[in-house]
Amino acid sequence: MYRSKITGTGHYVPDNVVTNDDLSELMDTSDAWIQERTGIKERRWVAKGSDDTTSKMGTEAARMAIQNAGLKPGDIDFIIFATLSPDYYFPGPGVQVQENLGIKEIGALDVRNQCSGFVYALSVGDQFIKTGMYKNILVIGSELHSGGLDKTTRGRGVSVIFGDGAGAVVLQRSEKENTGILTSHLHAEGKHAKELALLGPNTAHWVDAIIAENDPDDLSYYPHMNGNFVFKHAVTRFQEVIHEALQSTGLKTSDIDLLIPHQANLRISQYIQQKMGLPPEKVFNNIMKYGNTTAASIPIALSEAVQENRLKEGDLLCLAAFGSGFTWASSLIRW
Ligand code: UT7
């Protein structure tokens, strides 16, 4: 059977650095609160007037991944794009990347699984490669959160956490045994859908109603998060889904060479690392620099881990994510 191997990684973040002190000029918050609760020191927010969008950042990350894989855009035969912040309500950004890269009429699929979006997308690409349908798949996670955040004290529980950026990988067919993606595990629990969600606009509350009501106190257009509730579920689900992947492959926690958790909160990553008995150097974190970039966080972290030579051939890489839906997922990869 064919195996799916990540042969190129890339990322792109906007230039504009927003520090915690910058935020305390917009709202009642502090560098001490943000660092203590989340570990975040700064994040990137697309600057006003910049032409960066979710699809454009995804395209830049993809260009880097394609180049690092030693391929040309024309070698790509399928695109999978994960995001919760597409440029448009429709069409999704997959088709925009296809156009931006000048690739002729290949398929482009959009994945809507929020923080777990990249791991879900990777598993979809893996299936297409295993069946022999495609050889070189571009898998992208990209988010532009900053344009849709409530940057007043009212929104501080959410807005200080999220950042903008994009990451991408090239997933290629390999015929080598025991290499690439070993296993993927996907879960969802829709009963908690509204604990971390952006509900407006929606098809039951469409443009004419919004204009007629013109209600400045309608907060449904801003992301809502029940932070404590999400935190408690995250620390449980991350561990469960990593153990599930290990069990299904007969591997042990000590076999993991690098864990890249979705960058939701440094405290969550540290808690998982300690509970699983992993040494800190085996867990990759960059939330300090970028905040939570949702579907982009794992591919940005993976691209940086590769740049820092944190992975060598044969290493066991574990990706794990949890977020809105709730959805959670893991993947074990023999590098
Ligand atoms: O990526 C998807 C998955 N997401 C997650 O996994 C996130 C999970 N949740 C979290 O990371 C944490 O719950 C947060 C970082 C979001 C919040 O931390 P917390 O320790 O749960 O704080 P809290 O929401 O319980 O708020 C504590 C206090 C409140 O004040 P009172 O009621 O104690 O007076 C908040 O109003 O902190 C206040 N607060 C803030 N203060 C300063 C909330 N946000 C801020 C802020 N700056 N930005």
mmCIF file of C-alpha atoms in Angstrom, residues 4-8 76-77 80 121-127 129 134-139 169-173 181:
data_model
loop_
_atom_site.group_PDB
_atom_site.id
_atom_site.type_symbol
_atom_site.label_atom_id
_atom_site.label_comp_id
_atom_site.label_asym_id
_atom_site.label_seq_id
_atom_site.Cartn_x
_atom_site.Cartn_y
_atom_site.Cartn_z
ATOM 1 C CA SER A 4 1.848 9.459 2.666
ATOM 2 C CA LYS A 5 5.005 11.323 3.553
ATOM 3 C CA ILE A 6 5.436 15.021 4.364
ATOM 4 C CA THR A 7 8.221 16.096 1.999
ATOM 5 C CA GLY A 8 7.971 19.878 2.298
ATOM 6 C CA ILE A 76 0.514 19.391 -7.168
ATOM 7 C CA ASP A 77 -2.554 17.317 -8.009
ATOM 8 C CA ILE A 80 -6.912 20.724 0.893
ATOM 9 C CA ALA A 121 -7.156 17.771 6.487
ATOM 10 C CA LEU A 122 -3.954 15.742 6.704
ATOM 11 C CA SER A 123 -5.959 12.568 7.315
ATOM 12 C CA VAL A 124 -8.105 13.309 4.237
ATOM 13 C CA GLY A 125 -4.976 13.762 2.115
ATOM 14 C CA ASP A 126 -3.593 10.505 3.524
ATOM 15 C CA GLN A 127 -6.671 8.604 2.337
ATOM 16 C CA ILE A 129 -2.741 8.987 -1.380
ATOM 17 C CA TYR A 134 -3.301 11.501 -5.948
ATOM 18 C CA LYS A 135 0.500 11.732 -5.613
ATOM 19 C CA ASN A 136 1.328 15.255 -4.428
ATOM 20 C CA ILE A 137 -1.219 16.949 -2.176
ATOM 21 C CA LEU A 138 -0.964 20.419 -0.726
ATOM 22 C CA VAL A 139 -2.431 20.613 2.795
ATOM 23 C CA VAL A 169 2.827 20.851 3.880
ATOM 24 C CA VAL A 170 3.272 18.785 0.748
ATOM 25 C CA LEU A 171 2.057 15.241 1.284
ATOM 26 C CA GLN A 172 3.633 12.850 -1.219
ATOM 27 C CA ARG A 173 3.159 9.257 -2.205
ATOM 28 C CA ILE A 181 1.533 8.918 8.356
#
